[in-house]
Amino acid sequence: MYKISYKTELHVGKGALQQLSHYKNEHILVVADPFLKTSGTLDAILANFDDSNDIVVFTDIVPDPPIETVVAGIKSAGDKPISIVLSIGGGSAIDASKAMYYFAKKQGAFSEAILIAIPTTSGTGSEVTSFSVITDAERGTKYPLVTKEILPILDADLVLSLPGNITADTGMDVLTHAIEAYVSTKATDFSDALAEKAIKLVFEYLPKAYKNGQDVEAREKMHAASTLAGMAFNTAYLGINHSLAHAAGAKFHVPHGRLNSILMPHVIQYNAGIEFNNRNRQATDKTVASRYQDIAKLLGCSASSPVSGVRQLVEAIKKLQRKLEMPTSLREYGVKADAFAQYKVEISEAALHDGCTPTNPRVPTAEELLKVLEKAF
Ligand code: NAD
């Protein structure tokens, strides 16, 4: 038996921002990415609000937000009776606002507040997930917190300004969410349907969005793919790709999606139990390998056996990475060998205890996680 709840009310497409005009006499805490302030996008979005609203704007958002950002955001509201927390930005701004909402409510503030999220990257799906990833800089760990009941507004015009590298990174994050949800131990027919669609959209439209950032159709499709993948992993959860990315990201500060992308081929091969440098290519876990085979078939590969399915999927991902001109190893990204050597064991240990590990299709040991990480280096 399982229970799935999709409470989220999505507002999608051109004109969706007008939804904001319905709010009157509210006390609103806006948590926005600083880029949106300088680009003028923030003012354009806030212009949709009625003048009767009292608006406080907090834009001190940094990538992979630490708890200090969360505390500062709550403080910025002073003692106003906040009734709406509105987040506008990528996963960092949305996660920070979700944590502000979560902790302020715990302290008895923002008690009647609702949470609205307007993503400006097509990547994390945070606008539909119950998770908020906050970094503990001291311990070098990212903690997933759980918040619920968000009202997302999706307008792909907001991602037209994303530069190519962020388009690629965040798009590969979408793919990682969808693939991890698909092979998760908690996958269901419902999450599969969402993940399959997201995977197809990424392979078709991410290269187009990367090549031409003004391709509105590609942007719309990627914005939808991001949310679909978020809905998939919100019920199916993720796996060690994200566990390693959370732990390594806290140490090396590689953009989250790029880190997921670098790890993905190695994680897939590990999960299927396939060593491609081994001549005797046997999948030790045929069930997991056959799930990857299904994805390869979805992408039009022949995938005549689980092993060839895994191989073709990995090849398809590598081809996509080449189209997106992405680094394929941590070393290529710029992580130094001595820093890697210093932190690799700590990262593997942290990844073993990450909240995403229990739903990975293969139960890893810290030593195995270390091996995957070393391959990614
Ligand atoms: P991000 O929010 O850190 O933003 C990346 C960069 O893009 C920033 O420099 C930002 O200023 C810029 N940016 C944002 N929107 C822009 C736009 N429209 N035009 C130009 N530049 C823009 O990146 P992200 O990948 O969206 O989020 C990553 C964070 O999300 C990580 O902390 C990760 O752990 C977290 N995450 C959370 C979940 C979840 O379910 N809550 C899932 C995956 C990732």
CSV table of C-alpha atoms and ligand atoms in Angstrom, one decimal:
chain,number,residue,atom,x,y,z
A,1,MET,CA,0.0,0.0,0.0
A,2,TYR,CA,1.2,3.5,-0.7
A,3,LYS,CA,-0.3,6.9,-0.4
A,4,ILE,CA,0.4,9.7,-3.0
A,5,SER,CA,-0.7,13.2,-2.4
A,6,TYR,CA,-0.5,15.9,-5.1
A,7,LYS,CA,-1.9,18.9,-3.2
A,8,THR,CA,0.0,21.4,-5.3
A,9,GLU,CA,-2.0,23.9,-7.3
A,10,LEU,CA,0.1,24.8,-10.3
A,11,HIS,CA,-0.3,28.0,-12.4
A,12,VAL,CA,1.5,27.5,-15.7
A,13,GLY,CA,2.3,29.6,-18.7
A,14,LYS,CA,2.2,33.2,-20.0
A,15,GLY,CA,0.1,35.4,-17.8
A,16,ALA,CA,0.5,33.0,-14.7
A,17,LEU,CA,2.2,35.9,-12.8
A,18,GLN,CA,-1.1,37.8,-12.9
A,19,GLN,CA,-2.2,35.3,-10.2
A,20,LEU,CA,-0.3,37.6,-7.8
A,21,SER,CA,-2.8,40.5,-8.4
A,22,HIS,CA,-5.4,38.6,-6.4
A,23,TYR,CA,-3.7,39.2,-3.1
A,24,LYS,CA,-4.8,42.4,-1.2
A,25,ASN,CA,-3.7,43.8,2.2
A,26,GLU,CA,-1.1,41.1,2.7
A,27,HIS,CA,2.2,41.3,4.5
A,28,ILE,CA,4.6,39.7,2.0
A,29,LEU,CA,8.2,38.5,2.6
A,30,VAL,CA,9.8,38.2,-0.9
A,31,VAL,CA,12.9,36.0,-1.0
A,32,ALA,CA,14.6,36.5,-4.3
A,33,ASP,CA,17.8,35.7,-6.1
A,34,PRO,CA,20.0,38.9,-6.3
A,35,PHE,CA,20.4,38.5,-10.0
A,36,LEU,CA,16.7,39.3,-10.4
A,37,LYS,CA,17.1,42.6,-8.6
A,38,THR,CA,19.8,43.8,-10.9
A,39,SER,CA,18.1,42.5,-14.0
A,40,GLY,CA,14.9,44.3,-13.3
A,41,THR,CA,12.9,41.0,-13.3
A,42,LEU,CA,12.1,41.3,-9.6
A,43,ASP,CA,10.4,44.7,-10.0
A,44,ALA,CA,8.5,43.4,-13.1
A,45,ILE,CA,7.2,40.5,-11.1
A,46,LEU,CA,6.3,42.6,-8.0
A,47,ALA,CA,4.4,45.1,-10.2
A,48,ASN,CA,1.7,42.4,-10.4
A,49,PHE,CA,0.8,43.0,-6.7
A,50,ASP,CA,-1.9,45.4,-5.6
A,51,ASP,CA,-0.6,48.6,-3.8
A,52,SER,CA,-2.5,47.6,-0.6
A,53,ASN,CA,0.1,45.0,0.1
A,54,ASP,CA,3.1,45.6,2.5
A,55,ILE,CA,6.2,44.0,0.9
A,56,VAL,CA,9.6,43.3,2.4
A,57,VAL,CA,12.3,42.1,0.0
A,58,PHE,CA,15.2,39.9,1.0
A,59,THR,CA,17.8,39.2,-1.7
A,60,ASP,CA,20.9,38.1,0.2
A,61,ILE,CA,20.7,34.6,-1.3
A,62,VAL,CA,23.9,32.7,-2.0
A,63,PRO,CA,24.1,29.3,-3.9
A,64,ASP,CA,23.6,26.3,-1.6
A,65,PRO,CA,22.2,28.6,1.1
A,66,PRO,CA,23.5,28.1,4.6
A,67,ILE,CA,21.4,28.3,7.8
A,68,GLU,CA,22.7,31.9,8.4
A,69,THR,CA,20.8,33.0,5.2
A,70,VAL,CA,17.7,31.4,6.6
A,71,VAL,CA,18.1,33.3,9.9
A,72,ALA,CA,18.8,36.6,8.2
A,73,GLY,CA,15.7,36.2,6.0
A,74,ILE,CA,13.4,35.6,8.9
A,75,LYS,CA,15.0,38.6,10.7
A,76,SER,CA,14.4,40.8,7.7
A,77,ALA,CA,10.6,40.5,8.2
A,78,GLY,CA,11.0,42.2,11.7
A,79,ASP,CA,7.8,41.8,13.6
A,80,LYS,CA,5.5,42.1,10.6
A,81,PRO,CA,2.7,39.5,10.6
A,82,ILE,CA,3.9,37.8,7.4
A,83,SER,CA,1.0,36.2,5.5
A,84,ILE,CA,2.8,35.3,2.3
A,85,VAL,CA,6.3,34.1,1.8
A,86,LEU,CA,7.1,34.5,-1.9
A,87,SER,CA,10.2,32.9,-3.3
A,88,ILE,CA,11.6,33.9,-6.7
A,89,GLY,CA,14.7,32.3,-8.1
A,90,GLY,CA,16.5,29.0,-8.5
A,91,GLY,CA,16.6,26.2,-6.1
A,92,SER,CA,18.8,28.2,-3.7
A,93,ALA,CA,16.3,31.0,-3.3
A,94,ILE,CA,13.3,28.6,-3.1
A,95,ASP,CA,15.0,26.3,-0.6
A,96,ALA,CA,16.1,29.2,1.5
A,97,SER,CA,12.5,30.5,1.6
A,98,LYS,CA,11.1,27.1,2.4
A,99,ALA,CA,13.5,26.9,5.3
A,100,MET,CA,12.5,30.4,6.5
A,101,TYR,CA,8.8,29.4,6.3
A,102,TYR,CA,9.5,26.1,8.2
A,103,PHE,CA,11.6,27.6,11.0
A,104,ALA,CA,9.6,30.8,11.4
A,105,LYS,CA,6.4,28.6,11.8
A,106,LYS,CA,8.2,26.5,14.4
A,107,GLN,CA,9.0,29.7,16.3
A,108,GLY,CA,5.4,30.7,16.1
A,109,ALA,CA,5.9,33.5,13.5
A,110,PHE,CA,4.4,33.5,10.0
A,111,SER,CA,1.7,31.3,11.5
A,112,GLU,CA,-1.0,32.0,8.9
A,113,ALA,CA,1.5,32.4,6.0
A,114,ILE,CA,1.2,30.6,2.7
A,115,LEU,CA,4.2,29.8,0.5
A,116,ILE,CA,4.4,30.8,-3.2
A,117,ALA,CA,7.3,29.7,-5.4
A,118,ILE,CA,8.3,31.2,-8.8
A,119,PRO,CA,11.2,29.3,-10.2
A,120,THR,CA,13.6,31.1,-12.5
A,121,THR,CA,15.8,28.1,-13.3
A,122,SER,CA,14.5,24.9,-14.9
A,123,GLY,CA,16.3,22.4,-12.6
A,124,THR,CA,15.5,21.6,-9.0
A,125,GLY,CA,11.7,21.1,-9.1
A,126,SER,CA,11.9,22.6,-5.6
A,127,GLU,CA,8.6,24.4,-6.3
A,128,VAL,CA,6.8,21.1,-6.0
A,129,THR,CA,8.9,19.1,-3.6
A,130,SER,CA,8.6,18.8,0.2
A,131,PHE,CA,12.4,19.2,0.5
A,132,SER,CA,14.6,22.2,1.3
A,133,VAL,CA,18.3,21.6,1.1
A,134,ILE,CA,20.3,23.8,3.5
A,135,THR,CA,24.1,23.8,3.9
A,136,ASP,CA,25.8,23.4,7.2
A,137,ALA,CA,29.1,25.1,6.3
A,138,GLU,CA,30.8,24.1,9.6
A,139,ARG,CA,30.1,20.4,9.1
A,140,GLY,CA,30.2,20.5,5.3
A,141,THR,CA,26.8,18.9,4.9
A,142,LYS,CA,23.5,19.7,3.2
A,143,TYR,CA,20.5,18.9,5.2
A,144,PRO,CA,17.2,18.2,3.5
A,145,LEU,CA,14.3,19.7,5.5
A,146,VAL,CA,10.7,19.0,4.8
A,147,THR,CA,8.1,21.6,4.1
A,148,LYS,CA,4.7,21.1,2.5
A,149,GLU,CA,2.0,23.1,0.7
A,150,ILE,CA,3.5,25.3,-1.9
A,151,LEU,CA,1.8,27.2,-4.6
A,152,PRO,CA,4.1,27.2,-7.7
A,153,ILE,CA,3.8,29.7,-10.5
A,154,LEU,CA,5.6,28.6,-13.7
A,155,ASP,CA,6.4,31.2,-16.4
A,156,ALA,CA,9.1,30.1,-18.7
A,157,ASP,CA,9.8,33.7,-19.8
A,158,LEU,CA,11.7,34.0,-16.5
A,159,VAL,CA,14.3,31.5,-17.6
A,160,LEU,CA,15.1,33.2,-21.0
A,161,SER,CA,17.9,35.1,-19.2
A,162,LEU,CA,19.7,31.9,-18.0
A,163,PRO,CA,23.2,31.7,-19.5
A,164,GLY,CA,24.2,28.5,-21.3
A,165,ASN,CA,26.2,27.0,-18.4
A,166,ILE,CA,23.4,27.4,-15.9
A,167,THR,CA,20.9,26.1,-18.4
A,168,ALA,CA,23.0,23.0,-18.9
A,169,ASP,CA,23.7,22.4,-15.2
A,170,THR,CA,20.1,22.8,-14.1
A,171,GLY,CA,18.8,20.8,-17.0
A,172,MET,CA,21.1,17.9,-16.0
A,173,ASP,CA,19.7,18.2,-12.5
A,174,VAL,CA,16.3,17.5,-14.0
A,175,LEU,CA,17.6,14.4,-15.7
A,176,THR,CA,19.2,13.2,-12.5
A,177,HIS,CA,15.9,13.6,-10.6
A,178,ALA,CA,14.0,11.8,-13.2
A,179,ILE,CA,16.4,8.8,-13.5
A,180,GLU,CA,16.9,8.5,-9.8
A,181,ALA,CA,13.2,8.6,-9.2
A,182,TYR,CA,12.7,5.9,-11.9
A,183,VAL,CA,15.1,3.4,-10.4
A,184,SER,CA,14.2,4.3,-6.7
A,185,THR,CA,13.0,1.6,-4.4
A,186,LYS,CA,9.9,3.7,-3.9
A,187,ALA,CA,9.1,4.2,-7.6
A,188,THR,CA,5.5,3.6,-8.6
A,189,ASP,CA,3.5,3.7,-11.9
A,190,PHE,CA,2.6,7.3,-11.0
A,191,SER,CA,6.2,8.5,-10.4
A,192,ASP,CA,7.3,6.5,-13.5
A,193,ALA,CA,4.9,8.3,-15.7
A,194,LEU,CA,6.2,11.7,-14.5
A,195,ALA,CA,9.9,10.6,-14.7
A,196,GLU,CA,9.5,9.1,-18.2
A,197,LYS,CA,8.0,12.3,-19.6
A,198,ALA,CA,10.7,14.4,-17.9
A,199,ILE,CA,13.5,12.3,-19.4
A,200,LYS,CA,12.1,12.5,-22.9
A,201,LEU,CA,11.7,16.3,-22.6
A,202,VAL,CA,15.3,16.7,-21.4
A,203,PHE,CA,16.9,14.7,-24.2
A,204,GLU,CA,14.8,16.5,-26.8
A,205,TYR,CA,14.8,20.1,-25.5
A,206,LEU,CA,17.8,20.7,-23.3
A,207,PRO,CA,20.3,20.8,-26.2
A,208,LYS,CA,17.9,23.3,-27.9
A,209,ALA,CA,17.6,25.5,-24.9
A,210,TYR,CA,21.4,25.4,-24.4
A,211,LYS,CA,22.1,26.2,-28.1
A,212,ASN,CA,19.5,29.1,-28.2
A,213,GLY,CA,18.4,30.5,-24.9
A,214,GLN,CA,15.7,32.4,-26.6
A,215,ASP,CA,14.0,29.3,-28.0
A,216,VAL,CA,10.8,29.8,-26.1
A,217,GLU,CA,9.4,26.3,-26.9
A,218,ALA,CA,12.5,24.6,-25.5
A,219,ARG,CA,12.5,26.8,-22.4
A,220,GLU,CA,8.8,26.0,-21.8
A,221,LYS,CA,9.4,22.3,-22.2
A,222,MET,CA,12.4,22.3,-19.9
A,223,HIS,CA,10.5,24.3,-17.3
A,224,ALA,CA,7.7,21.7,-17.4
A,225,ALA,CA,10.3,18.9,-17.3
A,226,SER,CA,11.8,20.3,-14.1
A,227,THR,CA,8.5,20.4,-12.4
A,228,LEU,CA,7.5,16.9,-13.7
A,229,ALA,CA,10.7,15.5,-12.4
A,230,GLY,CA,10.2,17.3,-9.1
A,231,MET,CA,6.7,15.7,-8.8
A,232,ALA,CA,8.3,12.3,-9.6
A,233,PHE,CA,11.0,12.4,-6.9
A,234,ASN,CA,8.7,14.1,-4.4
A,235,THR,CA,7.0,10.7,-4.0
A,236,ALA,CA,9.7,8.3,-5.2
A,237,TYR,CA,12.6,10.1,-3.6
A,238,LEU,CA,16.2,9.9,-5.0
A,239,GLY,CA,19.4,7.9,-4.6
A,240,ILE,CA,23.1,8.1,-4.1
A,241,ASN,CA,23.7,10.4,-7.1
A,242,HIS,CA,22.2,13.1,-4.9
A,243,SER,CA,23.7,11.8,-1.7
A,244,LEU,CA,27.2,12.1,-3.2
A,245,ALA,CA,26.3,15.5,-4.8
A,246,HIS,CA,25.0,16.9,-1.5
A,247,ALA,CA,28.2,15.8,0.4
A,248,ALA,CA,30.7,16.7,-2.3
A,249,GLY,CA,28.9,20.0,-3.2
A,250,ALA,CA,29.2,21.1,0.4
A,251,LYS,CA,33.0,20.6,0.1
A,252,PHE,CA,33.9,21.6,-3.4
A,253,HIS,CA,31.1,24.1,-4.3
A,254,VAL,CA,30.5,22.7,-7.8
A,255,PRO,CA,27.1,23.8,-9.1
A,256,HIS,CA,24.6,21.2,-7.9
A,257,GLY,CA,23.4,20.1,-11.4
A,258,ARG,CA,26.9,19.9,-12.8
A,259,LEU,CA,28.0,17.7,-9.9
A,260,ASN,CA,25.0,15.4,-10.5
A,261,SER,CA,25.9,15.2,-14.2
A,262,ILE,CA,29.5,14.3,-13.5
A,263,LEU,CA,28.4,11.5,-11.1
A,264,MET,CA,25.5,10.1,-13.1
A,265,PRO,CA,27.3,7.7,-15.5
A,266,HIS,CA,29.3,6.2,-12.6
A,267,VAL,CA,26.3,5.9,-10.4
A,268,ILE,CA,24.3,4.2,-13.1
A,269,GLN,CA,27.0,1.6,-13.7
A,270,TYR,CA,27.5,1.0,-10.0
A,271,ASN,CA,23.7,0.6,-9.4
A,272,ALA,CA,23.5,-1.9,-12.2
A,273,GLY,CA,26.6,-3.7,-11.0
A,274,ILE,CA,28.4,-3.2,-14.3
A,275,GLU,CA,32.0,-2.4,-14.6
A,276,PHE,CA,32.6,-1.3,-18.2
A,277,ASN,CA,36.3,-1.6,-18.0
A,278,ASN,CA,35.8,-5.3,-17.2
A,279,ARG,CA,35.6,-7.5,-20.3
A,280,ASN,CA,33.1,-9.7,-18.7
A,281,ARG,CA,30.2,-7.2,-18.7
A,282,GLN,CA,27.6,-8.9,-16.5
A,283,ALA,CA,25.0,-6.9,-14.6
A,284,THR,CA,25.0,-8.1,-11.0
A,285,ASP,CA,21.6,-6.6,-10.5
A,286,LYS,CA,19.5,-7.5,-13.5
A,287,THR,CA,16.4,-5.8,-12.0
A,288,VAL,CA,18.0,-2.5,-11.7
A,289,ALA,CA,19.8,-2.9,-15.1
A,290,SER,CA,16.4,-3.6,-16.7
A,291,ARG,CA,15.0,-0.4,-15.3
A,292,TYR,CA,17.9,1.5,-17.0
A,293,GLN,CA,17.2,-0.6,-20.1
A,294,ASP,CA,13.6,0.7,-20.1
A,295,ILE,CA,14.9,4.3,-20.1
A,296,ALA,CA,17.3,3.5,-22.9
A,297,LYS,CA,14.4,2.1,-24.9
A,298,LEU,CA,12.4,5.2,-24.2
A,299,LEU,CA,15.2,7.2,-25.8
A,300,GLY,CA,15.0,5.0,-29.0
A,301,CYS,CA,18.0,2.8,-28.2
A,302,SER,CA,17.8,-0.9,-29.2
A,303,ALA,CA,18.7,-1.9,-25.7
A,304,SER,CA,18.4,-5.6,-26.5
A,305,SER,CA,19.6,-6.7,-23.1
A,306,PRO,CA,19.8,-5.1,-19.6
A,307,VAL,CA,23.6,-4.7,-20.1
A,308,SER,CA,23.4,-3.1,-23.5
A,309,GLY,CA,20.5,-1.0,-22.2
A,310,VAL,CA,22.7,0.4,-19.4
A,311,ARG,CA,25.6,0.9,-21.8
A,312,GLN,CA,23.5,2.7,-24.3
A,313,LEU,CA,21.9,4.9,-21.6
A,314,VAL,CA,25.3,5.9,-20.3
A,315,GLU,CA,26.5,6.6,-23.9
A,316,ALA,CA,23.4,8.8,-24.4
A,317,ILE,CA,24.1,10.7,-21.3
A,318,LYS,CA,27.7,11.3,-22.3
A,319,LYS,CA,26.6,12.4,-25.7
A,320,LEU,CA,24.2,14.9,-24.1
A,321,GLN,CA,27.0,16.1,-21.9
A,322,ARG,CA,29.2,16.7,-25.0
A,323,LYS,CA,26.4,18.7,-26.7
A,324,LEU,CA,26.2,20.8,-23.5
A,325,GLU,CA,30.0,21.2,-23.4
A,326,MET,CA,30.0,20.0,-19.8
A,327,PRO,CA,32.9,18.7,-17.8
A,328,THR,CA,32.8,15.0,-17.3
A,329,SER,CA,35.0,14.6,-14.2
A,330,LEU,CA,35.6,16.6,-11.0
A,331,ARG,CA,39.2,17.1,-12.1
A,332,GLU,CA,38.1,18.6,-15.4
A,333,TYR,CA,35.8,20.9,-13.5
A,334,GLY,CA,38.8,22.1,-11.4
A,335,VAL,CA,38.7,20.2,-8.2
A,336,LYS,CA,42.3,19.8,-7.1
A,337,ALA,CA,43.8,16.3,-6.4
A,338,ASP,CA,45.0,17.3,-2.9
A,339,ALA,CA,41.6,18.7,-2.0
A,340,PHE,CA,39.9,15.6,-3.4
A,341,ALA,CA,42.3,13.3,-1.4
A,342,GLN,CA,41.6,15.4,1.8
A,343,TYR,CA,37.8,15.1,1.6
A,344,LYS,CA,36.9,11.9,-0.3
A,345,VAL,CA,36.5,9.6,2.7
A,346,GLU,CA,34.5,12.2,4.6
A,347,ILE,CA,32.3,12.8,1.6
A,348,SER,CA,31.6,9.0,1.2
A,349,GLU,CA,30.7,8.7,4.9
A,350,ALA,CA,28.4,11.7,4.7
A,351,ALA,CA,26.8,10.4,1.5
A,352,LEU,CA,26.1,7.0,3.2
A,353,HIS,CA,24.0,8.8,5.8
A,354,ASP,CA,22.3,11.2,3.4
A,355,GLY,CA,18.5,11.2,3.3
A,356,CYS,CA,18.6,10.1,-0.3
A,357,THR,CA,20.6,6.9,0.2
A,358,PRO,CA,17.8,4.6,1.7
A,359,THR,CA,15.8,4.7,-1.6
A,360,ASN,CA,18.8,3.9,-3.8
A,361,PRO,CA,18.2,0.7,-5.8
A,362,ARG,CA,21.5,-0.8,-4.5
A,363,VAL,CA,22.4,-0.7,-0.9
A,364,PRO,CA,25.9,0.9,-0.8
A,365,THR,CA,28.8,0.7,1.7
A,366,ALA,CA,31.0,3.7,2.3
A,367,GLU,CA,33.8,2.0,0.5
A,368,GLU,CA,31.6,1.5,-2.6
A,369,LEU,CA,30.5,5.2,-2.5
A,370,LEU,CA,34.2,6.1,-2.3
A,371,LYS,CA,34.9,4.0,-5.4
A,372,VAL,CA,32.1,5.8,-7.3
A,373,LEU,CA,33.4,9.1,-6.2
A,374,GLU,CA,37.0,8.2,-7.3
A,375,LYS,CA,35.7,7.2,-10.7
A,376,ALA,CA,34.0,10.6,-11.0
A,377,PHE,CA,37.2,12.4,-10.1
B,1,NAD,P1,20.7,28.4,-8.0
B,1,NAD,O1,19.4,28.8,-7.4
B,1,NAD,O2,21.9,28.3,-7.0
B,1,NAD,O3,21.1,29.5,-9.1
B,1,NAD,C1,22.3,29.3,-9.9
B,1,NAD,C2,22.7,30.6,-10.5
B,1,NAD,O4,21.7,31.0,-11.4
B,1,NAD,C3,22.8,31.8,-9.5
B,1,NAD,O5,24.0,32.4,-9.8
B,1,NAD,C4,21.6,32.6,-9.8
B,1,NAD,O6,21.9,34.0,-9.6
B,1,NAD,C5,21.4,32.4,-11.3
B,1,NAD,N1,20.0,32.6,-11.8
B,1,NAD,C6,18.9,32.2,-11.3
B,1,NAD,N2,17.8,32.4,-12.1
B,1,NAD,C7,18.4,33.1,-13.2
B,1,NAD,C8,17.8,33.6,-14.4
B,1,NAD,N3,16.5,33.6,-14.7
B,1,NAD,N4,18.7,34.2,-15.3
B,1,NAD,C9,20.0,34.3,-15.0
B,1,NAD,N5,20.6,33.8,-13.9
B,1,NAD,C10,19.8,33.2,-13.0
B,1,NAD,O7,20.7,27.0,-8.8
B,1,NAD,P2,19.7,25.8,-8.9
B,1,NAD,O8,20.4,24.8,-9.6
B,1,NAD,O9,18.3,26.3,-9.4
B,1,NAD,O10,19.5,25.4,-7.4
B,1,NAD,C11,20.5,24.7,-6.7
B,1,NAD,C12,20.1,24.5,-5.2
B,1,NAD,O11,18.9,23.8,-5.1
B,1,NAD,C13,21.1,23.7,-4.4
B,1,NAD,O12,21.3,24.2,-3.2
B,1,NAD,C14,20.5,22.3,-4.4
B,1,NAD,O13,21.0,21.5,-3.2
B,1,NAD,C15,19.1,22.7,-4.2
B,1,NAD,N6,18.1,21.6,-4.7
B,1,NAD,C16,16.9,21.5,-4.0
B,1,NAD,C17,16.0,20.5,-4.3
B,1,NAD,C18,14.7,20.4,-3.6
B,1,NAD,O14,13.9,19.5,-3.8
B,1,NAD,N7,14.5,21.3,-2.7
B,1,NAD,C19,16.3,19.7,-5.4
B,1,NAD,C20,17.4,19.8,-6.1
B,1,NAD,C21,18.4,20.8,-5.8
